[in-house]
Tab-separated table of C-alpha atoms in Angstrom:
chain	number	residue	atom	x	y	z
B	1134	LYS	CA	29.577	52.526	-37.771
B	1135	ALA	CA	26.012	51.249	-37.759
B	1136	GLY	CA	25.571	47.791	-36.308
B	1137	VAL	CA	23.903	44.746	-37.781
B	1138	THR	CA	20.249	45.419	-38.558
B	1139	GLN	CA	17.478	42.870	-38.930
B	1140	THR	CA	13.964	43.291	-40.237
B	1141	PRO	CA	11.304	42.726	-39.212
B	1142	ARG	CA	11.852	42.599	-35.465
B	1143	TYR	CA	8.687	40.636	-34.792
B	1144	LEU	CA	6.625	38.365	-36.995
B	1145	ILE	CA	3.578	36.178	-36.465
B	1146	LYS	CA	2.752	33.487	-39.010
B	1147	THR	CA	0.583	30.400	-39.143
B	1148	ARG	CA	1.610	26.834	-39.836
B	1149	GLY	CA	2.259	26.080	-43.475
B	1150	GLN	CA	3.122	29.656	-44.412
B	1151	GLN	CA	6.541	30.802	-45.454
B	1152	VAL	CA	8.599	33.685	-44.141
B	1153	THR	CA	11.562	35.790	-45.265
B	1154	LEU	CA	13.849	37.548	-42.817
B	1155	SER	CA	16.380	40.192	-43.757
B	1156	CYS	CA	19.793	41.108	-42.393
B	1157	SER	CA	22.087	44.024	-43.221
B	1158	PRO	CA	25.649	43.495	-41.974
B	1159	ILE	CA	28.043	46.050	-40.575
B	1160	SER	CA	29.498	48.097	-43.412
B	1161	GLY	CA	32.558	46.332	-44.801
B	1162	HIS	CA	31.667	42.945	-43.338
B	1163	ARG	CA	31.430	40.338	-46.060
B	1164	SER	CA	30.262	37.329	-44.081
B	1165	VAL	CA	26.777	36.849	-42.677
B	1166	SER	CA	25.756	33.949	-40.442
B	1167	TRP	CA	22.320	33.002	-39.208
B	1168	TYR	CA	21.478	31.366	-35.881
B	1169	GLN	CA	18.280	30.106	-34.299
B	1170	GLN	CA	17.780	30.590	-30.577
B	1171	THR	CA	15.197	28.575	-28.688
B	1172	PRO	CA	14.853	28.141	-24.913
B	1173	GLY	CA	15.670	24.457	-25.023
B	1174	GLN	CA	18.473	24.371	-27.602
B	1175	GLY	CA	20.290	27.647	-27.129
B	1176	LEU	CA	21.886	29.248	-30.203
B	1177	GLN	CA	22.241	26.902	-33.130
B	1178	PHE	CA	24.031	27.663	-36.363
B	1179	LEU	CA	21.915	27.684	-39.526
B	1180	PHE	CA	24.277	28.809	-42.302
B	1181	GLU	CA	26.960	31.280	-43.289
B	1182	TYR	CA	27.255	33.255	-46.501
B	1183	PHE	CA	30.384	34.890	-47.848
B	1184	SER	CA	30.613	36.675	-51.176
B	1185	GLU	CA	27.134	35.453	-52.140
B	1186	THR	CA	28.098	31.802	-51.584
B	1187	GLN	CA	26.995	29.510	-48.802
B	1188	ARG	CA	30.156	28.656	-46.937
B	1189	ASN	CA	28.916	26.551	-44.035
B	1190	LYS	CA	25.615	24.907	-43.210
B	1191	GLY	CA	24.214	23.656	-39.936
B	1192	ASN	CA	22.008	20.683	-39.305
B	1193	PHE	CA	18.625	22.094	-40.280
B	1194	PRO	CA	16.065	20.745	-42.789
B	1195	GLY	CA	15.916	22.012	-46.347
B	1196	ARG	CA	12.918	24.210	-45.441
B	1197	PHE	CA	15.519	26.656	-44.152
B	1198	SER	CA	17.372	28.451	-46.901
B	1199	GLY	CA	19.200	31.680	-47.415
B	1200	ARG	CA	21.004	33.872	-49.846
B	1201	GLN	CA	23.364	36.797	-49.909
B	1202	PHE	CA	23.355	39.719	-52.284
B	1203	SER	CA	26.279	41.555	-53.849
B	1204	ASN	CA	26.029	44.287	-51.193
B	1205	SER	CA	26.447	41.560	-48.495
B	1206	ARG	CA	22.861	41.882	-47.291
B	1207	SER	CA	21.349	38.491	-46.578
B	1208	GLU	CA	17.916	36.959	-46.452
B	1209	MET	CA	16.747	33.806	-44.768
B	1210	ASN	CA	13.646	31.934	-45.859
B	1211	VAL	CA	11.674	29.305	-44.014
B	1212	SER	CA	9.007	27.471	-45.988
B	1213	THR	CA	6.100	25.378	-44.705
B	1214	LEU	CA	6.369	26.756	-41.209
B	1215	GLU	CA	5.946	24.445	-38.235
B	1216	LEU	CA	5.131	25.311	-34.635
B	1217	GLY	CA	8.673	24.344	-33.642
B	1218	ASP	CA	10.103	27.063	-35.869
B	1219	SER	CA	9.015	29.661	-33.320
B	1220	ALA	CA	12.292	31.167	-32.182
B	1221	LEU	CA	14.537	34.196	-32.169
B	1222	TYR	CA	16.488	34.297	-35.427
B	1223	LEU	CA	19.805	36.050	-35.137
B	1224	CYS	CA	22.083	37.301	-37.830
B	1225	ALA	CA	25.780	37.978	-37.261
B	1226	SER	CA	28.362	39.605	-39.504
B	1227	ARG	CA	32.151	39.517	-39.575
B	1228	ASN	CA	35.052	40.341	-41.816
B	1229	PRO	CA	37.009	37.119	-42.434
B	1230	GLY	CA	40.750	37.549	-42.397
B	1231	HIS	CA	40.602	40.779	-40.462
B	1232	SER	CA	42.799	40.959	-37.373
B	1233	THR	CA	39.769	41.177	-35.113
B	1234	ASP	CA	37.659	38.520	-36.752
B	1235	THR	CA	34.699	38.479	-34.416
B	1236	GLN	CA	31.027	37.935	-35.143
B	1237	TYR	CA	28.730	40.806	-34.252
B	1238	PHE	CA	25.050	40.112	-33.805
B	1239	GLY	CA	21.924	41.986	-34.754
B	1240	PRO	CA	18.911	42.343	-32.442
B	1241	GLY	CA	17.137	39.362	-33.955
B	1242	THR	CA	13.735	38.650	-35.442
B	1243	ARG	CA	11.246	37.034	-33.093
B	1244	LEU	CA	9.157	34.604	-35.149
B	1245	THR	CA	5.988	33.157	-33.665
B	1246	VAL	CA	4.218	30.366	-35.544
B	1247	LEU	CA	0.585	29.761	-34.578
H	1065	ASP	CA	26.617	15.737	-28.364
H	1066	GLN	CA	27.215	19.124	-26.790
H	1067	GLN	CA	30.677	20.352	-27.710
H	1068	VAL	CA	30.503	23.467	-25.536
H	1069	LYS	CA	29.031	23.162	-22.063
H	1070	GLN	CA	28.109	25.736	-19.494
H	1071	ASN	CA	27.164	23.590	-16.548
H	1072	SER	CA	25.768	26.352	-14.341
H	1073	PRO	CA	22.438	27.619	-15.677
H	1074	SER	CA	22.460	30.467	-13.183
H	1075	LEU	CA	24.726	32.354	-10.811
H	1076	SER	CA	24.020	35.027	-8.196
H	1077	VAL	CA	26.729	37.375	-6.995
H	1078	GLN	CA	26.736	40.427	-4.769
H	1079	GLU	CA	27.594	43.781	-6.252
H	1080	GLY	CA	31.295	44.521	-5.986
H	1081	ARG	CA	32.337	40.872	-5.739
H	1082	ILE	CA	33.868	38.695	-8.432
H	1083	SER	CA	31.688	36.749	-10.878
H	1084	ILE	CA	33.234	33.616	-12.353
H	1085	LEU	CA	31.483	31.947	-15.264
H	1086	ASN	CA	32.769	28.622	-16.477
H	1087	CYS	CA	32.754	26.826	-19.798
H	1088	ASP	CA	34.045	23.420	-20.889
H	1089	TYR	CA	34.587	22.130	-24.399
H	1090	THR	CA	35.227	18.743	-25.901
H	1091	ASN	CA	36.476	19.448	-29.423
H	1092	SER	CA	40.267	19.749	-29.423
H	1093	MET	CA	40.099	21.508	-32.818
H	1094	PHE	CA	38.598	24.613	-31.208
H	1095	ASP	CA	41.208	27.358	-31.187
H	1096	TYR	CA	39.196	30.550	-30.775
H	1097	PHE	CA	36.853	31.279	-27.891
H	1098	LEU	CA	34.455	34.107	-27.231
H	1099	TRP	CA	32.094	35.326	-24.549
H	1100	TYR	CA	28.866	37.103	-25.371
H	1101	LYS	CA	26.397	38.816	-23.090
H	1102	LYS	CA	22.708	38.812	-23.891
H	1103	TYR	CA	19.800	40.810	-22.556
H	1104	PRO	CA	16.214	39.652	-23.215
H	1105	ALA	CA	14.861	40.538	-26.666
H	1106	GLU	CA	18.303	41.665	-27.859
H	1107	GLY	CA	21.059	39.999	-29.836
H	1108	PRO	CA	24.215	38.787	-28.081
H	1109	THR	CA	26.831	41.469	-27.486
H	1110	PHE	CA	30.476	40.518	-27.917
H	1111	LEU	CA	32.456	40.865	-24.688
H	1112	ILE	CA	35.893	39.331	-25.017
H	1113	SER	CA	37.721	36.632	-26.933
H	1114	ILE	CA	40.850	34.542	-26.607
H	1115	SER	CA	42.954	32.617	-29.054
H	1116	SER	CA	44.374	29.239	-28.100
H	1117	ILE	CA	47.910	30.655	-28.279
H	1118	LYS	CA	47.154	32.634	-25.126
H	1119	ASP	CA	46.023	31.601	-21.679
H	1120	LYS	CA	44.661	34.945	-20.536
H	1121	ASN	CA	43.079	38.019	-22.070
H	1122	GLU	CA	41.957	41.067	-20.170
H	1123	ASP	CA	39.678	43.959	-21.079
H	1124	GLY	CA	38.742	46.295	-18.269
H	1125	ARG	CA	36.663	44.446	-15.713
H	1126	PHE	CA	36.550	41.304	-17.869
H	1127	THR	CA	39.237	38.639	-17.980
H	1128	VAL	CA	39.062	35.330	-19.800
H	1129	PHE	CA	41.295	32.425	-18.798
H	1130	LEU	CA	41.934	29.437	-21.029
H	1131	ASN	CA	43.227	26.079	-19.797
H	1132	LYS	CA	43.809	24.043	-22.939
H	1133	SER	CA	44.861	20.864	-21.180
H	1134	ALA	CA	41.620	20.841	-19.208
H	1135	LYS	CA	39.595	22.156	-22.151
H	1136	HIS	CA	38.186	24.773	-19.839
H	1137	LEU	CA	37.736	28.504	-19.963
H	1138	SER	CA	36.353	30.983	-17.518
H	1139	LEU	CA	35.195	34.577	-17.544
H	1140	HIS	CA	35.950	36.722	-14.512
H	1141	ILE	CA	34.083	39.961	-13.931
H	1142	VAL	CA	35.576	42.202	-11.261
H	1143	PRO	CA	33.937	44.097	-9.693
H	1144	SER	CA	30.462	42.875	-10.594
H	1145	GLN	CA	27.831	45.537	-11.195
H	1146	PRO	CA	24.019	45.291	-11.361
H	1147	GLY	CA	24.181	46.146	-15.082
H	1148	ASP	CA	26.143	42.941	-15.628
H	1149	SER	CA	22.980	40.936	-14.924
H	1150	ALA	CA	22.333	39.081	-18.186
H	1151	VAL	CA	22.783	35.700	-19.819
H	1152	TYR	CA	26.389	34.943	-20.734
H	1153	PHE	CA	27.210	32.623	-23.605
H	1154	CYS	CA	30.502	30.934	-24.222
H	1155	ALA	CA	31.261	30.166	-27.894
H	1156	ALA	CA	34.046	28.360	-29.703
H	1157	SER	CA	35.244	27.855	-33.233
H	1158	ALA	CA	38.013	26.066	-35.103
H	1159	GLY	CA	40.190	27.482	-37.858
H	1160	SER	CA	40.853	30.755	-35.988
H	1161	GLY	CA	37.266	31.890	-36.233
H	1162	ASN	CA	36.604	30.721	-39.769
H	1163	THR	CA	34.220	27.950	-38.846
H	1164	PRO	CA	30.758	28.393	-37.342
H	1165	LEU	CA	30.520	29.355	-33.717
H	1166	VAL	CA	29.351	26.606	-31.373
H	1167	PHE	CA	27.590	28.024	-28.349
H	1168	GLY	CA	27.007	26.806	-24.851
H	1169	LYS	CA	23.482	27.096	-23.486
H	1170	GLY	CA	24.306	30.114	-21.360
H	1171	THR	CA	24.568	31.086	-17.704
H	1172	ARG	CA	22.186	33.635	-16.248
H	1173	LEU	CA	24.125	36.001	-13.996
H	1174	SER	CA	22.268	38.025	-11.388
H	1175	VAL	CA	24.226	40.730	-9.622
H	1176	ILE	CA	22.474	41.729	-6.428
H	1177	ALA	CA	22.858	45.250	-5.101
């Protein structure tokens, strides 16, 4: 089975711009979660989508949003970028209710905001 | 308030010896715990998990121990190999994995040949 894929792998933007990141889960996985990793804060949960509905949301401003499509692929959008948004954005997929309900991560998108 | 704490930012171990990585948690609702390994510029790789109904889970060289009364878990790697050098994250969730993972800040393990 192919793993979780994320595109693009690297992105450079300037302050005030917006960005969209994409995540394709493992085939058959219906839940996609997004995390932000920064050196100071570690991995922090952004949101989780299941069956095209946001199921959980972390403590991030409304500039961070996401969606999930009927094929379980997910996108994350950050509007009005700030320097502090520079981070590694990780996507993870799982299959809720499965006996081995574990989140599997993609390689991440490294976002740099100048 | 950090609900999952990895108090050792780094650990160095000689090849062939045991590596012990520790993790403490504060939320008594956590009932599912995982360890991930992360190399630079890659996503975390799942290593091993344990449910709160168990106190030990083993997978090859990796064993996780859970002490619920102390709210403490540890990952043992025996024997340690140079390829184990990475950052190890402890994560926890409530609701048997159906709530978001809460991560510790990681411990960088260096296995010296």
